[in-house]
Tab-separated table of C-alpha atoms in Angstrom:
chain	number	residue	atom	x	y	z
A	1	MET	CA	-1.657	-1.854	-48.015
A	2	LYS	CA	1.780	0.148	-47.019
A	3	SER	CA	-0.192	3.279	-45.342
A	4	HIS	CA	-1.662	0.336	-43.078
A	5	LEU	CA	1.301	-1.096	-42.208
A	6	ILE	CA	2.880	2.897	-41.419
A	7	SER	CA	-0.393	3.631	-39.217
A	8	ALA	CA	0.258	0.566	-37.281
A	9	ILE	CA	3.693	0.822	-36.750
A	10	LEU	CA	2.843	4.517	-35.280
A	11	ILE	CA	-0.332	3.021	-32.597
A	12	LEU	CA	2.944	0.607	-31.401
A	13	LEU	CA	4.674	3.528	-31.256
A	14	VAL	CA	2.719	5.587	-29.297
A	15	ASN	CA	1.234	3.199	-27.523
A	16	ALA	CA	4.440	1.990	-25.795
A	17	CYS	CA	5.584	5.773	-24.804
A	18	GLN	CA	2.912	6.070	-22.883
A	19	SER	CA	3.709	6.186	-19.132
A	20	ASP	CA	1.740	4.504	-16.502
A	21	ASN	CA	2.016	5.668	-13.274
A	22	SER	CA	1.303	1.962	-11.903
A	23	ILE	CA	3.458	-0.293	-9.940
A	24	SER	CA	4.549	-3.997	-11.883
A	25	PRO	CA	5.878	-7.021	-10.048
A	26	SER	CA	8.985	-6.009	-10.298
A	27	ASP	CA	8.783	-2.343	-9.225
A	28	ALA	CA	10.495	-2.076	-5.703
A	29	LEU	CA	9.700	0.863	-4.722
A	30	LEU	CA	7.097	-0.483	-2.326
A	31	TYR	CA	10.187	-2.090	-0.332
A	32	HIS	CA	10.689	0.300	1.687
A	33	ARG	CA	10.151	1.975	5.445
A	34	TRP	CA	7.296	4.372	5.337
A	35	GLN	CA	5.394	6.413	7.825
A	36	LEU	CA	2.228	7.825	7.651
A	37	VAL	CA	1.474	11.090	7.551
A	38	GLN	CA	-1.791	11.571	6.318
A	39	VAL	CA	-5.611	10.048	6.469
A	40	GLN	CA	-8.094	11.046	3.816
A	41	GLN	CA	-11.644	9.731	3.903
A	42	PRO	CA	-14.663	10.534	1.732
A	43	ASN	CA	-16.842	13.575	3.672
A	44	ASN	CA	-14.391	14.432	5.160
A	45	ALA	CA	-11.458	16.473	5.125
A	46	PRO	CA	-7.892	14.567	5.252
A	47	GLN	CA	-6.489	14.741	9.195
A	48	LEU	CA	-2.763	14.761	9.642
A	49	VAL	CA	-1.696	11.554	11.699
A	50	SER	CA	-0.479	12.576	15.551
A	51	THR	CA	0.625	9.815	15.696
A	52	THR	CA	4.296	7.957	14.677
A	53	VAL	CA	3.524	4.852	12.259
A	54	PHE	CA	5.525	3.636	9.860
A	55	ILE	CA	5.267	0.184	7.963
A	56	ALA	CA	7.442	-1.901	6.132
A	57	PHE	CA	6.667	-3.937	3.165
A	58	GLY	CA	9.627	-6.969	2.264
A	59	ALA	CA	9.760	-8.300	-0.841
A	60	ASP	CA	9.388	-11.488	0.491
A	61	GLY	CA	5.929	-9.942	2.212
A	62	THR	CA	6.281	-9.344	5.606
A	63	ILE	CA	4.845	-6.620	6.838
A	64	GLN	CA	6.183	-4.518	9.691
A	65	TYR	CA	4.432	-2.605	11.581
A	66	ASP	CA	5.277	0.062	14.531
A	67	GLU	CA	3.295	2.616	16.276
A	68	SER	CA	5.094	4.099	18.661
A	69	GLY	CA	6.755	1.697	19.958
A	70	LYS	CA	4.057	-1.307	19.360
A	71	ASP	CA	4.047	-4.073	16.727
A	72	GLY	CA	-0.126	-3.839	15.900
A	73	ALA	CA	0.169	-7.174	17.581
A	74	CYS	CA	-4.037	-8.680	16.451
A	75	CYS	CA	-4.982	-5.528	15.049
A	76	VAL	CA	-2.821	-5.335	11.815
A	77	PRO	CA	-1.824	-8.137	9.134
A	78	LYS	CA	1.547	-9.104	9.340
A	79	ARG	CA	1.565	-10.621	5.322
A	80	PHE	CA	0.375	-9.409	1.990
A	81	ALA	CA	0.381	-11.633	-0.819
A	82	ARG	CA	0.955	-8.974	-4.278
A	83	GLN	CA	-0.813	-8.951	-7.290
A	84	VAL	CA	0.314	-5.777	-9.135
A	85	GLN	CA	-1.584	-3.378	-7.603
A	86	THR	CA	-3.812	-4.990	-5.242
A	87	LEU	CA	-1.938	-6.713	-1.896
A	88	VAL	CA	-3.708	-9.137	-0.389
A	89	MET	CA	-3.980	-8.994	3.038
A	90	ASP	CA	-3.562	-12.196	5.501
A	91	TYR	CA	-4.332	-11.044	8.764
A	92	SER	CA	-3.853	-14.666	10.449
A	93	THR	CA	-0.529	-15.913	9.411
A	94	GLY	CA	2.092	-14.375	12.094
A	95	GLN	CA	-0.190	-13.149	14.733
A	96	PRO	CA	0.678	-14.158	18.360
A	97	ALA	CA	-1.494	-17.282	19.522
A	98	TYR	CA	-3.237	-14.743	22.275
A	99	CYS	CA	-4.866	-13.021	18.858
A	100	GLN	CA	-7.188	-15.912	18.617
A	101	TYR	CA	-8.669	-15.603	22.016
A	102	VAL	CA	-8.780	-11.884	21.722
A	103	ASP	CA	-11.677	-9.252	21.451
A	104	ILE	CA	-11.010	-6.492	21.097
A	105	ARG	CA	-11.537	-3.226	18.584
A	106	CYS	CA	-9.379	-2.215	16.139
A	107	THR	CA	-8.136	1.972	15.598
A	108	SER	CA	-5.730	1.023	13.230
A	109	ALA	CA	-5.564	3.038	10.068
A	110	TYR	CA	-4.014	-0.626	8.449
A	111	SER	CA	-7.009	-2.845	9.996
A	112	LEU	CA	-9.139	-2.380	7.865
A	113	GLY	CA	-9.469	-4.724	4.327
A	114	PRO	CA	-8.648	-7.758	2.643
A	115	GLU	CA	-7.217	-5.880	-0.283
A	116	TRP	CA	-5.400	-2.467	0.109
A	117	VAL	CA	-4.775	-0.631	-3.503
A	118	VAL	CA	-1.488	1.007	-4.433
A	119	GLU	CA	-2.543	3.988	-5.611
A	120	GLN	CA	1.255	6.253	-6.395
A	121	VAL	CA	4.302	4.700	-5.425
A	122	ASP	CA	7.186	6.391	-6.247
A	123	ASP	CA	11.109	7.294	-3.831
A	124	GLN	CA	9.592	9.821	-2.113
A	125	GLN	CA	5.538	8.813	-1.748
A	126	LEU	CA	3.274	5.584	-1.233
A	127	GLN	CA	-0.354	6.199	-1.622
A	128	LEU	CA	-2.351	3.378	0.151
A	129	LYS	CA	-6.174	2.847	-0.404
A	130	ILE	CA	-8.042	0.260	1.679
A	131	GLY	CA	-11.771	0.885	0.832
A	132	GLU	CA	-12.932	4.293	1.155
A	133	LYS	CA	-9.855	5.585	2.961
A	134	ARG	CA	-6.258	6.787	1.830
A	135	LEU	CA	-2.845	6.415	3.390
A	136	ILE	CA	-0.473	8.974	2.633
A	137	HIS	CA	2.897	7.501	3.528
A	138	LYS	CA	6.986	9.482	3.252
A	139	ARG	CA	9.621	7.005	2.560
A	140	VAL	CA	11.858	6.950	5.212
A	141	ASP	CA	14.866	4.646	5.002
């Protein structure tokens, strides 16, 4: 009986000490301004980003986007709901009124996917996965 108790305590201690790189709802590391620096797609070499692209996530679920002085207009989500590591995108709320009448081909790296997965976030880097695409960012604020 005593050995079972000691084994149970050891298992609890080992599990408690294991680190987890995933983010939790209370983790505020995501809520900063980030610059997109690299795009990785399956079966292709990583591509450095040639334009200046910033994205900022607010704790209130807002997203601010800036690509060389433009806000992305109809192509990028303006709001998200966070579910631990998954960001569920809202591509309709906060869009300019004319977006419902515009049929354009969006070229933004952020224009795909109803869900984005935060693969890594720390005080220097944010790594998002959108569909098959991985976006690497550096923190700028």
